[in-house]
Amino acid sequence: MEEGGGKKSIGKKKEYAVFALWGIIIVYGLLCLYLFYMQSIQPLDGNNRYFQSDLPYHISMIVDDGWYYSFTAYAWQLLYWLGGKSTVLIAAFLAAVAVFTVLLTEKLLRMLLKRKAADALTLAAALGLNLVMAFYWSYAGQYRYVSYQSGNLWHNSTYQCMKLASLAVMIVYIKTEQGYRQKITRGQWILLAGLLTLCTGIKPSFLTVFAPVLAVKLAADLCRKVPFRQVFLLGSTVLPACGVVLWQSTVLFGQETGNGMAFAPWYVFSLHANKTKLAVLCSIAFPLVVLLFSFKELWKDRQYLFVWGMTGVGFLQALCLAETGSRSRDGNFLWGYCFTIFLVFVFSVEKWLHFPEKKEHPRLYKAAFGLGGCVLAYQLYCGVLFFARLLTGATYFM
């Protein structure tokens, strides 16, 4: 009886933990609602230092100027009209995006861990992954946000929506890729191509880091004797999204805009960092610690390799490219890299959680688990502290 009662007690505690975490996620959504609403009502004043974001400018671009630069522009137009020419519904939409991003993060992590249902671990990890930020070290960069790079950004509405859509793409891609050598169904092709098109229409940054790595992966599969038809079918899912990129390039870099691209190594990274290269390393401290102890697995785990490949491509784009013209200091080539940072954190957490189970060199991996945990905990602390300060309206230069 005692043993059965103990199991029931443990089961109840787990249920309570899951219930509590759902409550915390809801609170996070409400805090995001407050944050995004306060951002949306700020004046279009370059000297404003409170609740800074791109959101009021993005809303003004469509409501006042009719400039359709992203699929989100159509959403803001509709929500602004439905809200009685207020921004409250736009803020609510972005808060819902933040919550669903946590849920899709949990789903992706659960897929990697091969767990059937959400539990306290996957929910807590998903929420933490959406708050974690760079390893703050004042020597490397004095500003917790702009001196570093992070996968969690609250100032850019198109990035927030792209992040959610990109997670959906990755989940569908992983499921499709697992069986594509034998068959890709019509539904799988339409779903993946549709999500890629939606994601690219919101912001093209994900496609620019996903497509090159997919091309290399498919070329390698051809060398492994995967049928050309299957390789072509999977590769062709990016074609509709490429059409969207052509439209966006005309809007963003047309002759009338006065904007362009330039080869400018380290320019974007060096804008606000004290020690540029050190700040770059601090931004991905936890994934680097995990990679140090998982390097052998990198070449065996194709999903893990794919994500690190995307991170490398994103880094090279941010490293080498910069805009010219009025947006020269905006760092818009960072967006793809920022998402890959978020993604590599997710995959690194999955690797890290398996460290204690390693039978080869168990003491080494237990030490690695402890080291990784300390680094992750500090980066989570940095993220929670920064988010809390954002809620007070603090500037990003803090």
Short mmCIF file of N, CA, C and O in Angstrom, two decimals, residues 23 29 54 104-105 126 172 179 234 300 309 319 361 367 369 386:
data_model
loop_
_atom_site.label_atom_id
_atom_site.label_comp_id
_atom_site.label_asym_id
_atom_site.label_seq_id
_atom_site.Cartn_x
_atom_site.Cartn_y
_atom_site.Cartn_z
N GLY A 23 0.42 27.74 -15.83
CA GLY A 23 0.08 29.04 -15.24
C GLY A 23 1.17 30.07 -15.48
O GLY A 23 0.89 31.23 -15.81
N GLY A 29 2.60 35.23 -21.10
CA GLY A 29 1.83 35.80 -22.19
C GLY A 29 1.20 37.13 -21.82
O GLY A 29 1.20 38.07 -22.63
N ASP A 54 10.65 48.43 -32.66
CA ASP A 54 10.31 48.78 -34.05
C ASP A 54 8.80 48.78 -34.28
O ASP A 54 8.35 49.17 -35.35
N LEU A 104 5.46 25.62 -29.35
CA LEU A 104 6.14 24.92 -30.44
C LEU A 104 7.57 24.56 -30.05
O LEU A 104 8.10 23.53 -30.50
N THR A 105 8.20 25.38 -29.22
CA THR A 105 9.52 25.02 -28.70
C THR A 105 9.43 23.74 -27.89
O THR A 105 10.27 22.84 -28.02
N ALA A 126 11.20 24.69 -22.35
CA ALA A 126 10.71 25.51 -23.47
C ALA A 126 10.57 26.96 -23.05
O ALA A 126 10.96 27.87 -23.79
N VAL A 172 8.01 20.42 -39.08
CA VAL A 172 7.50 19.71 -40.26
C VAL A 172 8.65 19.16 -41.09
O VAL A 172 8.58 18.03 -41.61
N GLY A 179 11.43 10.40 -43.53
CA GLY A 179 10.96 9.37 -44.45
C GLY A 179 11.03 9.75 -45.91
O GLY A 179 10.50 9.03 -46.78
N LEU A 234 12.05 17.16 -52.19
CA LEU A 234 12.31 17.88 -50.94
C LEU A 234 12.90 19.25 -51.22
O LEU A 234 12.50 20.26 -50.60
N LYS A 300 27.63 12.31 -36.53
CA LYS A 300 26.73 11.15 -36.58
C LYS A 300 25.25 11.57 -36.53
O LYS A 300 24.40 10.91 -37.11
N GLY A 309 25.08 23.71 -38.97
CA GLY A 309 25.34 24.22 -40.31
C GLY A 309 24.58 25.51 -40.56
O GLY A 309 25.13 26.49 -41.10
N LEU A 319 28.44 38.20 -40.37
CA LEU A 319 29.84 38.61 -40.32
C LEU A 319 30.23 39.46 -41.52
O LEU A 319 30.92 40.49 -41.37
N HIS A 361 33.10 7.26 -20.08
CA HIS A 361 33.62 8.39 -19.30
C HIS A 361 32.51 9.07 -18.50
O HIS A 361 32.24 10.27 -18.67
N ALA A 367 30.53 15.90 -15.04
CA ALA A 367 31.15 17.21 -14.87
C ALA A 367 30.70 18.17 -15.98
O ALA A 367 30.42 19.36 -15.72
N PHE A 369 27.88 18.00 -17.55
CA PHE A 369 26.49 18.33 -17.26
C PHE A 369 26.43 19.47 -16.24
O PHE A 369 25.64 20.41 -16.39
N PHE A 386 16.84 40.77 -17.98
CA PHE A 386 16.63 41.71 -19.07
C PHE A 386 15.14 41.87 -19.37
O PHE A 386 14.66 43.00 -19.56
#
